[in-house]
mmCIF file of C-alpha atoms in Angstrom:
data_model
loop_
_atom_site.group_PDB
_atom_site.id
_atom_site.type_symbol
_atom_site.label_atom_id
_atom_site.label_comp_id
_atom_site.label_asym_id
_atom_site.label_seq_id
_atom_site.Cartn_x
_atom_site.Cartn_y
_atom_site.Cartn_z
ATOM 1 C CA MET R 1 -14.653 -3.602 8.614
ATOM 2 C CA GLN R 2 -12.716 -6.445 8.044
ATOM 3 C CA PRO R 3 -11.022 -7.409 6.126
ATOM 4 C CA TYR R 4 -10.430 -3.750 5.577
ATOM 5 C CA TYR R 5 -7.289 -2.453 7.923
ATOM 6 C CA PHE R 6 -5.174 0.257 8.320
ATOM 7 C CA PRO R 7 -7.228 3.267 7.375
ATOM 8 C CA PHE R 8 -5.880 6.505 5.927
ATOM 9 C CA VAL R 9 -8.445 9.338 6.309
ATOM 10 C CA ARG R 10 -8.663 12.899 5.093
ATOM 11 C CA ARG R 11 -11.369 15.511 4.237
ATOM 12 C CA ARG R 12 -11.892 16.302 0.743
ATOM 13 C CA GLY R 13 -14.545 19.253 0.976
ATOM 14 C CA ASN R 14 -17.475 18.091 2.846
ATOM 15 C CA LEU R 15 -16.997 14.271 2.358
ATOM 16 C CA LEU R 16 -14.428 12.199 3.946
ATOM 17 C CA GLU R 17 -12.238 9.827 2.085
ATOM 18 C CA GLY R 18 -10.354 6.734 3.438
ATOM 19 C CA LEU R 19 -7.659 4.478 1.788
ATOM 20 C CA PHE R 20 -7.931 0.911 3.266
ATOM 21 C CA ASP R 21 -5.920 -1.881 3.081
ATOM 22 C CA TYR R 22 -8.302 -4.628 1.831
ATOM 23 C CA ARG R 23 -6.420 -7.879 2.865
ATOM 24 C CA PRO R 24 -8.562 -11.094 2.798
ATOM 25 C CA ARG R 25 -6.432 -13.992 4.243
ATOM 26 C CA ASN R 26 -4.119 -15.525 2.166
ATOM 27 C CA GLU R 27 -5.812 -14.597 -0.944
ATOM 28 C CA GLN R 28 -5.401 -10.803 -1.857
ATOM 29 C CA GLU R 29 -4.220 -7.502 -0.883
ATOM 30 C CA ALA R 30 -5.158 -4.460 -2.477
ATOM 31 C CA THR R 31 -5.534 -0.437 -1.735
ATOM 32 C CA VAL R 32 -9.390 0.646 -1.541
ATOM 33 C CA VAL R 33 -10.859 4.037 -1.575
ATOM 34 C CA ALA R 34 -14.038 4.666 -0.037
ATOM 35 C CA ILE R 35 -15.955 7.947 0.953
ATOM 36 C CA SER R 36 -17.911 8.672 4.058
ATOM 37 C CA THR R 37 -20.920 11.382 4.133
ATOM 38 C CA ASP R 38 -21.818 11.018 7.788
ATOM 39 C CA TRP R 39 -18.116 11.943 9.129
ATOM 40 C CA GLY R 40 -17.168 7.599 9.329
ATOM 41 C CA ALA R 41 -20.177 6.075 10.416
ATOM 42 C CA SER R 42 -20.383 4.519 7.076
ATOM 43 C CA TRP R 43 -18.668 4.249 4.212
ATOM 44 C CA ILE R 44 -19.524 3.735 0.027
ATOM 45 C CA PHE R 45 -16.740 2.028 -2.007
ATOM 46 C CA ARG R 46 -15.398 3.951 -5.066
ATOM 47 C CA GLY R 47 -12.283 2.039 -6.342
ATOM 48 C CA LYS R 48 -9.742 -0.317 -5.733
ATOM 49 C CA ALA R 49 -6.323 -0.381 -7.379
ATOM 50 C CA LEU R 50 -2.528 -2.107 -6.912
ATOM 51 C CA ALA R 51 -3.969 -5.247 -6.121
ATOM 52 C CA LEU R 52 -2.071 -8.429 -5.630
ATOM 53 C CA ASN R 53 -3.886 -11.576 -7.232
ATOM 54 C CA PRO R 54 -6.097 -11.852 -10.574
ATOM 55 C CA TYR R 55 -6.699 -15.300 -9.591
ATOM 56 C CA CYS R 56 -9.794 -16.918 -8.262
ATOM 57 C CA PRO R 57 -9.451 -19.246 -5.457
ATOM 58 C CA TRP R 58 -9.854 -23.141 -6.503
ATOM 59 C CA ASP R 59 -12.031 -23.691 -3.621
ATOM 60 C CA ALA R 60 -14.475 -20.632 -2.817
ATOM 61 C CA THR R 61 -14.926 -22.625 0.691
ATOM 62 C CA ASP R 62 -10.993 -22.783 1.890
ATOM 63 C CA PRO R 63 -10.447 -20.001 4.193
ATOM 64 C CA ASP R 64 -6.522 -20.513 3.787
ATOM 65 C CA ASN R 65 -7.034 -20.254 -0.099
ATOM 66 C CA LEU R 66 -4.123 -23.014 -0.511
ATOM 67 C CA ASN R 67 -4.936 -23.263 -4.195
ATOM 68 C CA VAL R 68 -5.760 -20.560 -7.032
ATOM 69 C CA ASN R 69 -7.088 -21.434 -10.655
ATOM 70 C CA VAL R 70 -4.475 -20.455 -13.244
ATOM 71 C CA LYS R 71 -6.064 -21.255 -16.702
ATOM 72 C CA GLY R 72 -7.839 -24.003 -15.184
ATOM 73 C CA THR R 73 -4.671 -25.733 -13.585
ATOM 74 C CA LYS R 74 -5.269 -26.198 -9.616
ATOM 75 C CA THR R 75 -2.015 -24.216 -8.516
ATOM 76 C CA ALA R 76 -0.273 -24.253 -5.063
ATOM 77 C CA TYR R 77 -0.942 -20.671 -3.414
ATOM 78 C CA GLY R 78 -1.428 -20.038 0.401
ATOM 79 C CA SER R 79 0.388 -23.497 0.659
ATOM 80 C CA SER R 80 3.687 -22.327 -0.922
ATOM 81 C CA SER R 81 6.090 -19.928 0.946
ATOM 82 C CA ALA R 82 7.176 -18.562 -2.340
ATOM 83 C CA ASN R 83 3.758 -17.280 -3.546
ATOM 84 C CA ALA R 84 2.476 -14.219 -2.492
ATOM 85 C CA ALA R 85 -0.579 -15.360 -0.449
ATOM 86 C CA ASP R 86 -2.056 -11.570 1.262
ATOM 87 C CA ASN R 87 1.704 -10.557 1.097
ATOM 88 C CA GLY R 88 0.878 -6.985 -1.137
ATOM 89 C CA LEU R 89 1.517 -3.435 -1.218
ATOM 90 C CA GLY R 90 -0.152 -2.145 2.060
ATOM 91 C CA HIS R 91 -0.284 0.889 4.680
ATOM 92 C CA ALA R 92 -1.263 3.470 2.331
ATOM 93 C CA PHE R 93 -0.237 7.060 2.920
ATOM 94 C CA ALA R 94 -1.218 9.958 0.671
ATOM 95 C CA PHE R 95 0.319 13.796 0.725
ATOM 96 C CA SER R 96 1.256 16.241 -1.779
ATOM 97 C CA THR R 97 4.593 18.519 -2.066
ATOM 98 C CA LYS R 98 4.491 21.277 -4.281
ATOM 99 C CA GLY R 99 1.206 20.487 -5.478
ATOM 100 C CA LYS R 100 1.917 16.849 -6.416
ATOM 101 C CA GLN R 101 0.419 14.032 -4.649
ATOM 102 C CA HIS R 102 1.551 10.901 -4.079
ATOM 103 C CA VAL R 103 0.644 7.396 -2.348
ATOM 104 C CA TYR R 104 3.013 5.352 -0.317
ATOM 105 C CA HIS R 105 2.884 1.763 0.388
ATOM 106 C CA LEU R 106 4.590 -0.921 2.109
ATOM 107 C CA ASN R 107 6.302 -3.665 0.267
ATOM 108 C CA ARG R 108 4.871 -6.759 2.520
ATOM 109 C CA ALA R 109 6.808 -9.335 0.647
ATOM 110 C CA ASP R 110 8.782 -11.821 2.323
ATOM 111 C CA GLY R 111 12.176 -10.600 1.986
ATOM 112 C CA HIS R 112 11.404 -6.955 1.799
ATOM 113 C CA ILE R 113 8.963 -5.886 4.455
ATOM 114 C CA ASP R 114 10.443 -3.180 7.308
ATOM 115 C CA SER R 115 13.604 -3.480 5.052
ATOM 116 C CA ASP R 116 12.947 -2.113 1.551
ATOM 117 C CA GLN R 117 12.270 1.575 1.036
ATOM 118 C CA LEU R 118 8.816 2.510 0.737
ATOM 119 C CA VAL R 119 6.723 2.028 -2.517
ATOM 120 C CA VAL R 120 5.652 5.318 -4.542
ATOM 121 C CA HIS R 121 2.852 5.886 -6.673
ATOM 122 C CA SER R 122 1.761 9.511 -8.135
ATOM 123 C CA LEU R 123 -1.779 10.260 -7.888
ATOM 124 C CA ASN R 124 -3.955 12.271 -10.234
ATOM 125 C CA HIS R 125 -5.694 15.225 -9.206
ATOM 126 C CA GLY R 126 -9.132 16.850 -9.838
ATOM 127 C CA GLU R 127 -10.874 13.152 -10.235
ATOM 128 C CA GLY R 128 -13.736 11.637 -8.348
ATOM 129 C CA PHE R 129 -11.343 9.276 -6.430
ATOM 130 C CA SER R 130 -7.489 9.103 -5.209
ATOM 131 C CA LEU R 131 -6.802 5.838 -6.897
ATOM 132 C CA PHE R 132 -8.028 6.863 -10.404
ATOM 133 C CA GLY R 133 -5.087 5.964 -12.910
ATOM 134 C CA LEU R 134 -3.028 3.899 -10.822
ATOM 135 C CA PRO R 135 -2.119 0.203 -12.321
ATOM 136 C CA GLU R 136 -4.809 -2.561 -11.536
ATOM 137 C CA PHE R 137 -2.012 -4.717 -9.915
ATOM 138 C CA GLY R 138 1.062 -3.537 -8.019
ATOM 139 C CA TYR R 139 3.414 -6.670 -8.831
ATOM 140 C CA VAL R 140 3.566 -8.646 -12.216
ATOM 141 C CA SER R 141 2.231 -11.702 -10.365
ATOM 142 C CA PRO R 142 1.288 -12.971 -7.097
ATOM 143 C CA LEU R 143 2.870 -16.519 -8.086
ATOM 144 C CA ALA R 144 7.124 -16.836 -7.834
ATOM 145 C CA SER R 145 6.612 -18.183 -11.427
ATOM 146 C CA GLY R 146 5.473 -15.603 -12.764
ATOM 147 C CA GLY R 147 8.061 -13.124 -11.382
ATOM 148 C CA TYR R 148 6.743 -12.076 -7.622
ATOM 149 C CA PRO R 149 8.177 -10.309 -5.767
ATOM 150 C CA ASN R 150 8.883 -7.705 -8.597
ATOM 151 C CA LEU R 151 6.923 -4.530 -8.549
ATOM 152 C CA GLU R 152 4.966 -3.189 -11.532
ATOM 153 C CA SER R 153 7.001 -0.722 -13.754
ATOM 154 C CA THR R 154 5.499 2.434 -12.298
ATOM 155 C CA ALA R 155 6.396 2.074 -9.163
ATOM 156 C CA ALA R 156 8.998 4.228 -7.566
ATOM 157 C CA ALA R 157 10.686 4.257 -3.851
ATOM 158 C CA THR R 158 11.514 6.589 -1.151
ATOM 159 C CA THR R 159 15.079 7.036 -0.096
ATOM 160 C CA GLY R 160 16.823 7.566 3.421
ATOM 161 C CA LEU R 161 14.108 6.048 5.537
ATOM 162 C CA ILE R 162 15.171 3.265 8.117
ATOM 163 C CA ASP R 163 13.135 -0.003 8.162
ATOM 164 C CA PRO R 164 10.081 2.089 6.963
ATOM 165 C CA ASP R 165 6.789 0.202 8.120
ATOM 166 C CA ALA R 166 4.442 2.925 7.572
ATOM 167 C CA ILE R 167 4.138 7.053 7.489
ATOM 168 C CA LEU R 168 1.891 8.143 10.221
ATOM 169 C CA GLY R 169 1.677 11.982 9.385
ATOM 170 C CA SER R 170 3.231 15.045 8.147
ATOM 171 C CA VAL R 171 3.459 18.314 9.309
ATOM 172 C CA HIS R 172 4.720 21.396 7.566
ATOM 173 C CA MET R 173 7.953 23.337 8.840
ATOM 174 C CA GLY R 174 8.660 26.534 7.161
ATOM 175 C CA ASP R 175 8.741 25.753 3.429
ATOM 176 C CA LYS R 176 9.673 22.143 4.061
ATOM 177 C CA LYS R 177 7.682 18.859 5.081
ATOM 178 C CA THR R 178 8.623 16.649 7.634
ATOM 179 C CA ILE R 179 7.105 13.141 8.212
ATOM 180 C CA VAL R 180 6.594 10.879 10.867
ATOM 181 C CA TYR R 181 7.014 7.593 10.053
ATOM 182 C CA VAL R 182 7.157 4.142 12.235
ATOM 183 C CA SER R 183 10.674 2.364 11.524
ATOM 184 C CA LYS R 184 10.427 -1.687 12.466
ATOM 185 C CA ASN R 185 13.788 -2.964 13.020
ATOM 186 C CA LEU R 186 13.921 -6.585 13.829
ATOM 187 C CA SER R 187 17.485 -7.053 14.431
ATOM 188 C CA PRO R 188 19.354 -6.268 17.779
ATOM 189 C CA GLU R 189 21.604 -3.808 16.331
ATOM 190 C CA ILE R 190 21.242 -0.078 17.264
ATOM 191 C CA ARG R 191 20.849 2.440 14.653
ATOM 192 C CA THR R 192 21.198 6.127 14.478
ATOM 193 C CA PHE R 193 18.305 7.787 13.243
ATOM 194 C CA ARG R 194 18.125 11.274 11.408
ATOM 195 C CA GLN R 195 15.502 13.296 10.514
ATOM 196 C CA THR R 196 14.058 13.140 6.913
ATOM 197 C CA ARG R 197 12.444 15.979 4.855
ATOM 198 C CA PHE R 198 10.730 16.460 1.777
ATOM 199 C CA ALA R 199 11.123 19.716 0.718
ATOM 200 C CA GLN R 200 10.778 20.634 -3.222
ATOM 201 C CA LYS R 201 9.102 16.608 -3.446
ATOM 202 C CA PRO R 202 10.012 13.583 -2.208
ATOM 203 C CA ARG R 203 13.437 11.789 -3.744
ATOM 204 C CA LEU R 204 12.266 8.894 -5.389
ATOM 205 C CA SER R 205 14.462 5.821 -7.142
ATOM 206 C CA ARG R 206 13.212 3.272 -9.547
#
């Protein structure tokens, strides 16, 4: 399945739907949706959204994607720590509260990963696949000169999570929904965790 990582899979009628973290080394990161009619033995691509890089590699044979083609100009990419490489939005997880669906991502940009709140986008109901209507790109640019790591304008964020890395699951508790998530604390300090519940809807901030 490489370069597809960190699957989120759910049943939709007689099908399985999967959201995958598409991440070729130093080149791209995007969320890809696919369906399976044989319980996950094989997958059919249905769409891609919230991608990172609109540029083509300067040298298609370079596995490290050190440079990209920006309007005909050779531009440092994988060789520049200021640019995105493959550090985009990853670890997708989708669920609904009070009839509204959202997809949650980890912001993997340097200085943001495992410290920022999770990035949130609203999903559309009734479409053929879950990513319909989401922005094509998750950032204004993969280049620092173009504004990276600023997120595109429709992105919202959770509140109250501590160093979140990914949501693992959710469970109903009466009229509330409780999530289980990974907190990835890279500092030695000890933090106190509290229970985070989504009642009416996730609390978002822009």
